[in-house]
CSV table of C-alpha atoms in Angstrom, one decimal:
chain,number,residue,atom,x,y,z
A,1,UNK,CA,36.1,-121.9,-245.0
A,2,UNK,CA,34.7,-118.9,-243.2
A,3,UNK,CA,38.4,-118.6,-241.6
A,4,UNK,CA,39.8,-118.0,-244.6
A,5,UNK,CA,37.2,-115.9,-245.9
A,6,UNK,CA,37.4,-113.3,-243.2
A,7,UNK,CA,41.0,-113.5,-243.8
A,8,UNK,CA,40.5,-112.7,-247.6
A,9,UNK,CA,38.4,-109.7,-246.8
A,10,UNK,CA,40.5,-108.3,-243.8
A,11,UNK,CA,43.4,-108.2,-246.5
A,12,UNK,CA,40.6,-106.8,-249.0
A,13,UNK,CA,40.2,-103.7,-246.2
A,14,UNK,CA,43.9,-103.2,-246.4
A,15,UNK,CA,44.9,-103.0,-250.3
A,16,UNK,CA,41.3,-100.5,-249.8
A,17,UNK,CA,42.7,-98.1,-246.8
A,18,UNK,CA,46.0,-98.4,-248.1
A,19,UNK,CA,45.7,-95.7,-250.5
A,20,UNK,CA,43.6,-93.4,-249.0
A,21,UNK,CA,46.3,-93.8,-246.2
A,22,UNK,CA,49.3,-92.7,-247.8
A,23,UNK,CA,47.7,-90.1,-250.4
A,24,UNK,CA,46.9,-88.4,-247.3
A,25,UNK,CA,50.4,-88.5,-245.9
A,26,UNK,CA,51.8,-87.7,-249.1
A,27,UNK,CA,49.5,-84.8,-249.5
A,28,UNK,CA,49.8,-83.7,-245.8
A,29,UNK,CA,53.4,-83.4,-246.5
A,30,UNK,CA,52.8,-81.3,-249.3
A,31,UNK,CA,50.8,-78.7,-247.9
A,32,UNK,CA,52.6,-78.3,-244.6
A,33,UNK,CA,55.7,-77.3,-247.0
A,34,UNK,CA,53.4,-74.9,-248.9
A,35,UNK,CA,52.1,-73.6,-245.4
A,36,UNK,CA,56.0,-73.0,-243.9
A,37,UNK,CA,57.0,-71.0,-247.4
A,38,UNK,CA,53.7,-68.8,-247.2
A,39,UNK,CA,53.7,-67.7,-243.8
A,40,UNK,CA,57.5,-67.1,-243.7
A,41,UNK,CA,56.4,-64.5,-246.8
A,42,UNK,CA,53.7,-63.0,-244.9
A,43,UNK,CA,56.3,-62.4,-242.0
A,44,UNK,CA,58.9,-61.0,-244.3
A,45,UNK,CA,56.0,-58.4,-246.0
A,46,UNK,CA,55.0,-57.6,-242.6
A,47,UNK,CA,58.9,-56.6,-241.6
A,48,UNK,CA,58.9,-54.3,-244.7
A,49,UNK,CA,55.6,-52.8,-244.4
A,50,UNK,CA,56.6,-52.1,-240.4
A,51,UNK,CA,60.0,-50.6,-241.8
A,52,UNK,CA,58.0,-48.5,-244.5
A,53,UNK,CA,55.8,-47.3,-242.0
A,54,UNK,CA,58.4,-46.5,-239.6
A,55,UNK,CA,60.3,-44.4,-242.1
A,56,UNK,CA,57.0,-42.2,-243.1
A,57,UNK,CA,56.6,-41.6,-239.5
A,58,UNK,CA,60.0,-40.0,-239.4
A,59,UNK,CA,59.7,-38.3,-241.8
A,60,UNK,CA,56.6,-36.3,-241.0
A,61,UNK,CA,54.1,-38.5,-243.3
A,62,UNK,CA,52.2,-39.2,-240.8
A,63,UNK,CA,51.7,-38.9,-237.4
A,64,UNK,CA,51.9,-41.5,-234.7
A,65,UNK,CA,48.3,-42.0,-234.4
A,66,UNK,CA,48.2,-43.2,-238.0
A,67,UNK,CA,51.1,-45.4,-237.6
A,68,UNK,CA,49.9,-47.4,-234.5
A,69,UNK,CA,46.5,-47.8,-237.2
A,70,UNK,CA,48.6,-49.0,-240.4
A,71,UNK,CA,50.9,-51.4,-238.2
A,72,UNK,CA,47.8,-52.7,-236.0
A,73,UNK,CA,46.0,-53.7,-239.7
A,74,UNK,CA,49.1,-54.6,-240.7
A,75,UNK,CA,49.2,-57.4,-237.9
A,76,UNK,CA,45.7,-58.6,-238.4
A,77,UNK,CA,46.0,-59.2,-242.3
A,78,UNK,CA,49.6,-61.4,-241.4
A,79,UNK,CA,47.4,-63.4,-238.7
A,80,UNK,CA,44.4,-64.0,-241.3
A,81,UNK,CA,46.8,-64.9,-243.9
A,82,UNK,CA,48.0,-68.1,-241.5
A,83,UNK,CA,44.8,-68.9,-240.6
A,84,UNK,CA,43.8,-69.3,-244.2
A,85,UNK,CA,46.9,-71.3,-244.7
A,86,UNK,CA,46.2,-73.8,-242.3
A,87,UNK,CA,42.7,-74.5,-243.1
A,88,UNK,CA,43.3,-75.6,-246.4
A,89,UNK,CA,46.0,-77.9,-244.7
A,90,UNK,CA,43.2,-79.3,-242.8
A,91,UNK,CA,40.5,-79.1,-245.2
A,92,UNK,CA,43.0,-80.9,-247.9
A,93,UNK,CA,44.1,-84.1,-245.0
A,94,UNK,CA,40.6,-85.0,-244.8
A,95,UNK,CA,39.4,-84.7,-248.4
A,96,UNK,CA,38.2,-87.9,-250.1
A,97,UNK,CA,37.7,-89.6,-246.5
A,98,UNK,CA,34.7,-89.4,-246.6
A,99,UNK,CA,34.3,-92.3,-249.0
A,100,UNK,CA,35.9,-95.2,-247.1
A,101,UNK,CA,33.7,-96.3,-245.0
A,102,UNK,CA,31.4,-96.4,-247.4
A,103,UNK,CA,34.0,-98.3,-249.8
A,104,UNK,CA,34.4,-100.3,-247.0
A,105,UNK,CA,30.6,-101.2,-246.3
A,106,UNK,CA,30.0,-101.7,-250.2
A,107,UNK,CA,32.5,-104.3,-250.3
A,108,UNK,CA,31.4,-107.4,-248.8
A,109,UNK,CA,27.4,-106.5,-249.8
A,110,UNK,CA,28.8,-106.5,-253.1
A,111,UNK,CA,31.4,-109.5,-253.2
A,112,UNK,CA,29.6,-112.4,-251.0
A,113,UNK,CA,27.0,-112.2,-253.7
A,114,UNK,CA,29.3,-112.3,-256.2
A,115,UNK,CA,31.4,-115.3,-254.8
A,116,UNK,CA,28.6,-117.4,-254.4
A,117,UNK,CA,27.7,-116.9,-258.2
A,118,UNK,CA,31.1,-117.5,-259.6
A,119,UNK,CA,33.0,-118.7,-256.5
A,120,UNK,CA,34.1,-122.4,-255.3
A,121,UNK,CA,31.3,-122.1,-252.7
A,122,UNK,CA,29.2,-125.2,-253.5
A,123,UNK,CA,32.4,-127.1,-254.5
A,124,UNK,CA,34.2,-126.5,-250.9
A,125,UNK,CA,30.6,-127.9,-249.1
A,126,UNK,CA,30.7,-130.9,-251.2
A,127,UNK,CA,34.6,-131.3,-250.7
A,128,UNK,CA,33.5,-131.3,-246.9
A,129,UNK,CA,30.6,-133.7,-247.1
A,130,UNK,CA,33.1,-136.4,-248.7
A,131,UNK,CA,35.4,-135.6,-246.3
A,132,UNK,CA,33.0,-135.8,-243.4
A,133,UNK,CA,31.8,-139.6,-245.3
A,134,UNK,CA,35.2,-140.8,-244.1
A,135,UNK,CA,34.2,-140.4,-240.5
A,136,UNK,CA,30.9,-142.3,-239.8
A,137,UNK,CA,32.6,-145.5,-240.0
A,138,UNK,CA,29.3,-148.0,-238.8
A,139,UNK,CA,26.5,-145.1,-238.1
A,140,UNK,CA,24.0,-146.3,-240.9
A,141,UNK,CA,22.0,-143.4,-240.5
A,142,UNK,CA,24.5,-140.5,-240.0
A,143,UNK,CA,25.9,-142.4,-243.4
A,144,UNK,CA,22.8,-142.3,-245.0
A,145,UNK,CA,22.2,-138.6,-244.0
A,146,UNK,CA,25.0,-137.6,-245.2
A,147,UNK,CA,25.0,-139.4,-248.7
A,148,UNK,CA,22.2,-137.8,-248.9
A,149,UNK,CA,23.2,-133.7,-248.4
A,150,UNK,CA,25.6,-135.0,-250.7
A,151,UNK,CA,23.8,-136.2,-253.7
A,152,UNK,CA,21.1,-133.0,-253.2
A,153,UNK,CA,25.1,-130.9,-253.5
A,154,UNK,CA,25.8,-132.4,-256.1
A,155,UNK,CA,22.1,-132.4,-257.6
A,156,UNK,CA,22.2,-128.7,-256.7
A,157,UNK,CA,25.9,-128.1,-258.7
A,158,UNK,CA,25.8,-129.5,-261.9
A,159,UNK,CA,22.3,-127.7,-262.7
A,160,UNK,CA,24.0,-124.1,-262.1
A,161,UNK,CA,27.7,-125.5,-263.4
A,162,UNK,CA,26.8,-128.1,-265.8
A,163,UNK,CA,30.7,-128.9,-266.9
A,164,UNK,CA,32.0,-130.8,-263.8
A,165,UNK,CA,32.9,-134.1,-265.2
A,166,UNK,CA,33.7,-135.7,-261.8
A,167,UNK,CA,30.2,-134.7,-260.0
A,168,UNK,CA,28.2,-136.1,-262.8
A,169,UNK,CA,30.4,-139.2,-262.3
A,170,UNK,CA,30.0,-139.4,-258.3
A,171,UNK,CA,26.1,-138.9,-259.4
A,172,UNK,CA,25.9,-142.3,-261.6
A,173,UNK,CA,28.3,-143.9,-259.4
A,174,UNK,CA,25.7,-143.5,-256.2
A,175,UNK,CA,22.5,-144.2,-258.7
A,176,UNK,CA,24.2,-147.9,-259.6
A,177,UNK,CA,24.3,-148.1,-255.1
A,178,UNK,CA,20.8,-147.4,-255.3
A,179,UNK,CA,20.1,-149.5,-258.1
A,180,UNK,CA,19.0,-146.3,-260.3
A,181,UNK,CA,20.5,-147.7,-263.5
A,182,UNK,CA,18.4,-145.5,-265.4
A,183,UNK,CA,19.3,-142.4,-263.5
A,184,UNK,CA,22.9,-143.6,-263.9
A,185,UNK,CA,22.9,-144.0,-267.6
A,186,UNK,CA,21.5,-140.7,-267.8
A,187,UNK,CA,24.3,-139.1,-265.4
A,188,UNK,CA,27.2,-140.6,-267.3
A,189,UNK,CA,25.4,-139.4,-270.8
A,190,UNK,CA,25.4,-136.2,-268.8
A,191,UNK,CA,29.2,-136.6,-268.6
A,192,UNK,CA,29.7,-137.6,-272.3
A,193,UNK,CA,28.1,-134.9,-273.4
A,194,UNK,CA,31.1,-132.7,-271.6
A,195,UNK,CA,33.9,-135.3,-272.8
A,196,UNK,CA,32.8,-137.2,-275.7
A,197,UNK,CA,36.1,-139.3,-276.2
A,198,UNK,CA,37.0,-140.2,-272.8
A,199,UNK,CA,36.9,-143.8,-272.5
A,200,UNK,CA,36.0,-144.8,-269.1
A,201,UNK,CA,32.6,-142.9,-269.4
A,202,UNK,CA,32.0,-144.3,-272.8
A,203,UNK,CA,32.8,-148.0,-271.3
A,204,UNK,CA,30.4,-146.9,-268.0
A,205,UNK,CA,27.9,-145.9,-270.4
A,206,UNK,CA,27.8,-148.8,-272.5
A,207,UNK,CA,27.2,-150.8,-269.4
A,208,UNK,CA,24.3,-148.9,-267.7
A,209,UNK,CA,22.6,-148.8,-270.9
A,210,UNK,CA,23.3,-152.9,-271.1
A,211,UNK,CA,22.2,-153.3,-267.6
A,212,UNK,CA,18.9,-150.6,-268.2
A,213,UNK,CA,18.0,-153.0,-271.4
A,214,UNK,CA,17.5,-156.2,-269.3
A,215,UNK,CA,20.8,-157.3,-270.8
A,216,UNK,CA,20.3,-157.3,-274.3
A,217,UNK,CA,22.3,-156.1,-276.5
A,218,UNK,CA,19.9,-153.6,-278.5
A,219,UNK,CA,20.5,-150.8,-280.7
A,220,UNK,CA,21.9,-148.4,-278.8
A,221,UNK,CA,23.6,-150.8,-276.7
A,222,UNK,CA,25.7,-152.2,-279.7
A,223,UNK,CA,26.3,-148.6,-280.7
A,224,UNK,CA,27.4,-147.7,-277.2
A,225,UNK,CA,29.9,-150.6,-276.8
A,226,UNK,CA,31.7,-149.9,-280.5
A,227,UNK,CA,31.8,-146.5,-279.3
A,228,UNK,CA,33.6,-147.3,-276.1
A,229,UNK,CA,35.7,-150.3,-278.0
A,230,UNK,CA,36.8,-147.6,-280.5
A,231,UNK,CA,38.0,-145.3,-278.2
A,232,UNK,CA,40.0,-147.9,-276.0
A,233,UNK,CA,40.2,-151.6,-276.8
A,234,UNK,CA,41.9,-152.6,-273.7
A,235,UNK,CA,39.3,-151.4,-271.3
A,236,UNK,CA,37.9,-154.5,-269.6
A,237,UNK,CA,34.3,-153.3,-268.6
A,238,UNK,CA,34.4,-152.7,-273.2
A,239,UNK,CA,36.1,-156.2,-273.4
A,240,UNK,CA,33.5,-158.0,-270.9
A,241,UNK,CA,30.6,-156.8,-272.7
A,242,UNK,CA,32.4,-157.4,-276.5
A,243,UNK,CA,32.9,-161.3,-275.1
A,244,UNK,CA,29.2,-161.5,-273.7
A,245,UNK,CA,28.0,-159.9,-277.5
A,246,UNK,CA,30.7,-162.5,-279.4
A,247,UNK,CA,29.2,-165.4,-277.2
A,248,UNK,CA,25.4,-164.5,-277.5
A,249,UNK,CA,25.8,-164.3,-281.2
A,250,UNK,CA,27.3,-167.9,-281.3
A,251,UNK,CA,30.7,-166.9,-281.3
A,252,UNK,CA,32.6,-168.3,-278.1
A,253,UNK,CA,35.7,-168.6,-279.4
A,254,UNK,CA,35.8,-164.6,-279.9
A,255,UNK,CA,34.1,-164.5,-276.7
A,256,UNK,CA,37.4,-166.0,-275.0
A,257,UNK,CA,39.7,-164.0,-276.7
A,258,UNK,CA,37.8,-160.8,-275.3
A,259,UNK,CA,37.9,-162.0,-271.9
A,260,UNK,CA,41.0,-162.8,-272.1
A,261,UNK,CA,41.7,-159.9,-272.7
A,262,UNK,CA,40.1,-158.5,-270.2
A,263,UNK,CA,41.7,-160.6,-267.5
A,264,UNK,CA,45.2,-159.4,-268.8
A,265,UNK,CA,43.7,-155.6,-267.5
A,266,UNK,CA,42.4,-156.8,-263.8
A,267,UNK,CA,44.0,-158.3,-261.1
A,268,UNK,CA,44.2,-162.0,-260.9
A,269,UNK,CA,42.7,-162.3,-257.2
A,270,UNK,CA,40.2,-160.1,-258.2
A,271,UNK,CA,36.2,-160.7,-258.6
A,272,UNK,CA,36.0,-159.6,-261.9
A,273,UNK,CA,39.1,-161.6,-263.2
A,274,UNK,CA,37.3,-165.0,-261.4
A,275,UNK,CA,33.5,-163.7,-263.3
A,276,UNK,CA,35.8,-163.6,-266.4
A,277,UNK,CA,37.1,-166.8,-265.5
A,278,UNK,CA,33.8,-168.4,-265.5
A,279,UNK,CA,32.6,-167.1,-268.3
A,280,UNK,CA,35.7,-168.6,-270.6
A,281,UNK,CA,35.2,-172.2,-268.7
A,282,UNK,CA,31.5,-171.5,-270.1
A,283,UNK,CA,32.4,-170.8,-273.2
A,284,UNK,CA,35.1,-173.6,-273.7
A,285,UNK,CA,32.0,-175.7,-272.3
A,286,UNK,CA,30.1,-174.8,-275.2
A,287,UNK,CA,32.6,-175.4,-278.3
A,288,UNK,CA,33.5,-179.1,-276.4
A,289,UNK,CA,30.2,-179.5,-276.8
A,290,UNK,CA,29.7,-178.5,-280.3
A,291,UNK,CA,33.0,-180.2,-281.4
A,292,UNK,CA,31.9,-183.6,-279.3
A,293,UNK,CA,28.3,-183.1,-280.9
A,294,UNK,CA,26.6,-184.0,-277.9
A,295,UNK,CA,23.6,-182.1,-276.7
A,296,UNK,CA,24.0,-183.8,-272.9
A,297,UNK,CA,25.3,-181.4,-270.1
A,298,UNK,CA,28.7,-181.4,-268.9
A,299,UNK,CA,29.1,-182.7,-265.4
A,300,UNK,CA,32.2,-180.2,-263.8
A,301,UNK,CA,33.8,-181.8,-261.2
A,302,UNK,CA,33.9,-178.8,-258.5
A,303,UNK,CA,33.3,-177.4,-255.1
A,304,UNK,CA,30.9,-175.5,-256.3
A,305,UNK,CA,28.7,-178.0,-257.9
A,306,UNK,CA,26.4,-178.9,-255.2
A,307,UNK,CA,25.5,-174.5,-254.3
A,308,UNK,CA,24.8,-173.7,-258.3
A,309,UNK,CA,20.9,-174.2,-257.9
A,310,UNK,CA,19.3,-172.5,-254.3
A,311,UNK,CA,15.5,-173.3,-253.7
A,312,UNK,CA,13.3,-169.8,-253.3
A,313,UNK,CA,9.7,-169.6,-251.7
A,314,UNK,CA,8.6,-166.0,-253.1
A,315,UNK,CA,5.1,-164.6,-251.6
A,316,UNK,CA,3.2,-161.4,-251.3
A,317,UNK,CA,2.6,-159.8,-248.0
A,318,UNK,CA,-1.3,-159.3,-247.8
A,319,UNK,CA,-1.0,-155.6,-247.3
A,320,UNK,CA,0.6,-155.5,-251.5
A,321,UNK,CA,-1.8,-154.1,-253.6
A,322,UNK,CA,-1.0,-155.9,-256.8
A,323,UNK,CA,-3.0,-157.7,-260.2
A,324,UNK,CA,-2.2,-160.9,-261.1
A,325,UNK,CA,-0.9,-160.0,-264.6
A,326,UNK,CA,2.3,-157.6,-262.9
A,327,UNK,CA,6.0,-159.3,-263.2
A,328,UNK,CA,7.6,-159.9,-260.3
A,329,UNK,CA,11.7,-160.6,-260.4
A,330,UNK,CA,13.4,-162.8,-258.2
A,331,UNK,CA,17.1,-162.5,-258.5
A,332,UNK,CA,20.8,-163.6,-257.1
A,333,UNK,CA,22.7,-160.5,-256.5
A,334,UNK,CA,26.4,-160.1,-255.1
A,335,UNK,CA,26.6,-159.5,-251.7
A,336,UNK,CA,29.2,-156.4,-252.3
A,337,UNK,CA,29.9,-155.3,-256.3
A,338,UNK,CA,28.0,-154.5,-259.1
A,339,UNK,CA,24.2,-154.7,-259.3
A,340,UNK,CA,24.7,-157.5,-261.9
A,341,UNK,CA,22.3,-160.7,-261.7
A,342,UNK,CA,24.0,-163.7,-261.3
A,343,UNK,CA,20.9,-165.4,-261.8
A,344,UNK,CA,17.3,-164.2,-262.6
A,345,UNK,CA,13.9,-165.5,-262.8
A,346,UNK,CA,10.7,-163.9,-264.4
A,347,UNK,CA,7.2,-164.3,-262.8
A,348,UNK,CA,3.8,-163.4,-262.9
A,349,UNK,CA,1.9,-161.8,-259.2
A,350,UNK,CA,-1.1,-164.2,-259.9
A,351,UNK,CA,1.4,-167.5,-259.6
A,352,UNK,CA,2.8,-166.5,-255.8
A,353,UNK,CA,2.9,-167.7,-253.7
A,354,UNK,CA,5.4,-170.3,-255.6
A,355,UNK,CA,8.5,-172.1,-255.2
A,356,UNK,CA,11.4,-171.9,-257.7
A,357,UNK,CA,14.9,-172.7,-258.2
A,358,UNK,CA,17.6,-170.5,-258.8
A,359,UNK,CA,20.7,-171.8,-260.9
A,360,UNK,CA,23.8,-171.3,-263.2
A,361,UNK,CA,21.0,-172.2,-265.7
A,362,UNK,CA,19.5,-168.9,-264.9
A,363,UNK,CA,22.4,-166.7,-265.4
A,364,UNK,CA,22.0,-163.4,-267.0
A,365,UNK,CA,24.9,-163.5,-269.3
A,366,UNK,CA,28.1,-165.6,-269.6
A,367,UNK,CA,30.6,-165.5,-266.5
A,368,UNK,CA,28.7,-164.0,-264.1
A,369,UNK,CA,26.9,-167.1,-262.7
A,370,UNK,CA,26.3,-168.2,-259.1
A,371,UNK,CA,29.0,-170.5,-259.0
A,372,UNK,CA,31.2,-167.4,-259.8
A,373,UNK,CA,30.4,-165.6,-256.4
A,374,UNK,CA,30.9,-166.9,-252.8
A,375,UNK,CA,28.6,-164.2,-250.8
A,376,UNK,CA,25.1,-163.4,-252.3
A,377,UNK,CA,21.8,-161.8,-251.6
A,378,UNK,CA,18.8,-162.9,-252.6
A,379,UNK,CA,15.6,-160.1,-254.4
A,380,UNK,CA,12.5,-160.4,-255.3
A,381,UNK,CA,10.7,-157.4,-256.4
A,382,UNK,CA,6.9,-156.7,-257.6
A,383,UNK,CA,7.6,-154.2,-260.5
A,384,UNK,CA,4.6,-151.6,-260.9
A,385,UNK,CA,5.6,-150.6,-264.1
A,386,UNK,CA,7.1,-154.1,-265.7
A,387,UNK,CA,10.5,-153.2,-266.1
A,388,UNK,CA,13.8,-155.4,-264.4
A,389,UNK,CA,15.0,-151.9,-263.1
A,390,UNK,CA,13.9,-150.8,-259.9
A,391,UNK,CA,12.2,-148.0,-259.9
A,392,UNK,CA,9.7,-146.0,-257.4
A,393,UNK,CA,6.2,-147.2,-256.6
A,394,UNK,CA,8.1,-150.8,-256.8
A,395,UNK,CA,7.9,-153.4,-253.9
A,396,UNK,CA,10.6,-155.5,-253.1
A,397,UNK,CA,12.4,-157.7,-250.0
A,398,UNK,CA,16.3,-158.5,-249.7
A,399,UNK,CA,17.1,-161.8,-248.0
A,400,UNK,CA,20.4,-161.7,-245.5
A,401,UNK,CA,23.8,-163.2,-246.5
A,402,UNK,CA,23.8,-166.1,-247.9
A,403,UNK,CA,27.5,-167.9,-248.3
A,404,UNK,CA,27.4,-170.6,-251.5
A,405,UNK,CA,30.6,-172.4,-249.4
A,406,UNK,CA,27.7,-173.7,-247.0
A,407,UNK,CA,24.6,-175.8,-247.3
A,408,UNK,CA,21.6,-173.8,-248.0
A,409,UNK,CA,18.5,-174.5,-246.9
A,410,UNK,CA,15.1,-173.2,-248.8
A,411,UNK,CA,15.2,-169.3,-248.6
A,412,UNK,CA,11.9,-167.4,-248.0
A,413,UNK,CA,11.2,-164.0,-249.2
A,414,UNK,CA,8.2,-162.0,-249.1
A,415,UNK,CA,7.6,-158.9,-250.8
A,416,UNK,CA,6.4,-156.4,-248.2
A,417,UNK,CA,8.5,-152.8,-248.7
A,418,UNK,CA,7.5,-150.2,-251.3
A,419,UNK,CA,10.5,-148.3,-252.8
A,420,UNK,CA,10.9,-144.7,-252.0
């Protein structure tokens, strides 16, 4: 950047001499014509004054005393004459001068403050700080610095130049990392307010805000998801969530068709196509069920059977401050993906230490169960304030890898780190 920044203003410097340059050519051209014509004047009025003198001396006029005065003055006035002539050549060459180097010295005071009011400034250090992401390939903490500068660019940007779509989008995108759904439904309303049609931010929306309200589909969460569905009914984030509404209102056979739907968008090796997969066995689960009239649980004949329901031991560590009426939330998370529980249990800090069991039977909504994923993590958080969205103040613990396709054992966690 600074390369091309010097070269800007060494050009700036030229277009600024430039005229000065060739005015002064132009005008020292001028004047040295103006000079030539005078003085060959003054010489030819000279010649004739010498001639008129030389005939009044001849003729008795005057004597030669008075002659060798009138030619001598003569002489002197055709010398002055030139003199004056060429020191307005040289007083006119160096007129206006002056002012360049202060031109020159007034323009980058004056245009570095103005670039970095109006000027790509900010957006060229955050196009380096992604670019620099791409580098740290396994440094956690050179990653982690660098998110960092990143999201305080970015932070930094869209307060002075609010109407950057893409920033406000890179901002949600790295709150849902952090598990900031809040902050990320308020980036991507940020967004909307910029582009209030487009339908990916509607459909991103409508799923923080589903995510924020524990997964319930409340007011503004229905109004969110028609609004995205309105603007694009073959989105399959819209889709997911219109099959999860359809199913919890006792509707699976709509539910299918959704997620159907939504398959039809993805890729068949994909996670989300397998989620959505789950979530239409589910749901065809259900109407067999209704249709056979049988309250009894199906028994599914899969691989996955025997890894649907993992035993957790969840405890405090004795340096939490906590009361025994706070919530604490014991979740299955994806190893990699979105924050989504797969399955979620509700507490109260006065029970632990307990042991539960974490199933399909604690899934969070349709199609996103444990027996959908193959890799998970295991949470269990101590919320300060009550709510199932992390937030700061909050302590928490993240068990390693766990791989369904294996026998689990019981899986300890105790909550001993405070959020930032």
């Amino acid at each position: 950047m600074t390369v091309w920044v010097v070269a800007l203003f060494l050009g700036a410097f030229f277009f600024l001499i430039y005229p000065f340059m060739t005015n002064s050519l132009g005008l020292d051209d001028i004047f040295s014509e103006e000079v030539k014509i005078t003085e060959k004047e003054n010489v030819r009025l000279y010649k004739e004054q010498k001639t008129l003198f030389q005939q009044q001396l001849d003729r008795g006029e005057i004597d030669n005393q008075q002659y060798e005065n009138l030619l001598l003055e003569s002489k002197h006035l055709l010398l002055l004459n030139t003199q004056t002539g060429q020191n307005k050549l040289l007083g006119t060459s160096s007129s206006g001068l002056w002012l360049l180097p202060i031109l020159l010295l007034i323009l980058p005071i004056v245009a570095l403050p103005i670039y970095q009011e109006i000027g790509a400034g900010q957006d060229q250090k955050i196009a380096s700080l992604i670019e620099r992401q791409s580098f740290f390939g396994q440094k956690d903490t050179d990653q982690l610095q660098g998110n960092n500068q990143l999201i305080a660019a970015l932070e930094a940007r869209v307060s002075s130049r609010p109407e950057n779509v893409y920033y406000w989008v890179m901002l949600a995108q790295s709150a849902i990392a952090d598990d900031n759904l809040i902050g990320a439904s308020e980036y991507f309303a940020a967004a909307l307010k910029i582009n209030p049609r487009d339908s990916f931010l509607l459909a991103q929306y409508a799923e923080s805000l589903f995510l924020v309200d524990d997964s319930r589909f409340t007011d503004r969460v229905v109004s969110a998801v028609d609004a995205a569905f309105s603007a694009d009914q073959s989105n399959h984030t819209v889709l997911g969530l219109k099959g999860i509404e359809a199913f919890v209102n006792g509707d699976p056979d709509l539910a299918i068709s959704y997620w159907r739907r939504a398959q039809d968008q993805v890729d068949t090796s994909s996670s989300i196509y397998i989620g959505l997969q789950a979530g239409i066995d589910r749901a065809q689960e259900f109407t067999a069920r209704i249709v056979s009239g049988s309250d009894d649980e199906l028994i599914i004949d899969d691989s996955n059977a025997l890894q649907r329901a993992i035993k957790v031991e969840v405890s405090l560590s004795i340096e939490v401050p906590f009361t025994s009426d706070q919530v604490v939330f014991v979740a299955a998370v994806r190893d990699s993906g979105p924050p989504m529980p797969l399955a979620a249990k509700k507490i109260q800090a006065g029970q632990l230490p307990i042991s539960i069991i974490l199933s399909d039977e604690d899934a969070v909504m349709p199609g996103q169960e444990l027996s959908s994923a193959k890799d998970i993590k295991l949470v269990a958080r101590l919320s300060i304030s009550g709510s199932a969205t992390p937030q700061s103040g909050d302590w928490e613990t993240t068990s390693k890898t766990i791989k369904l396709t294996e026998e689990i054992e019981t899986v300890s966690l105790v909550i001993d780190q405070k959020r930032p």
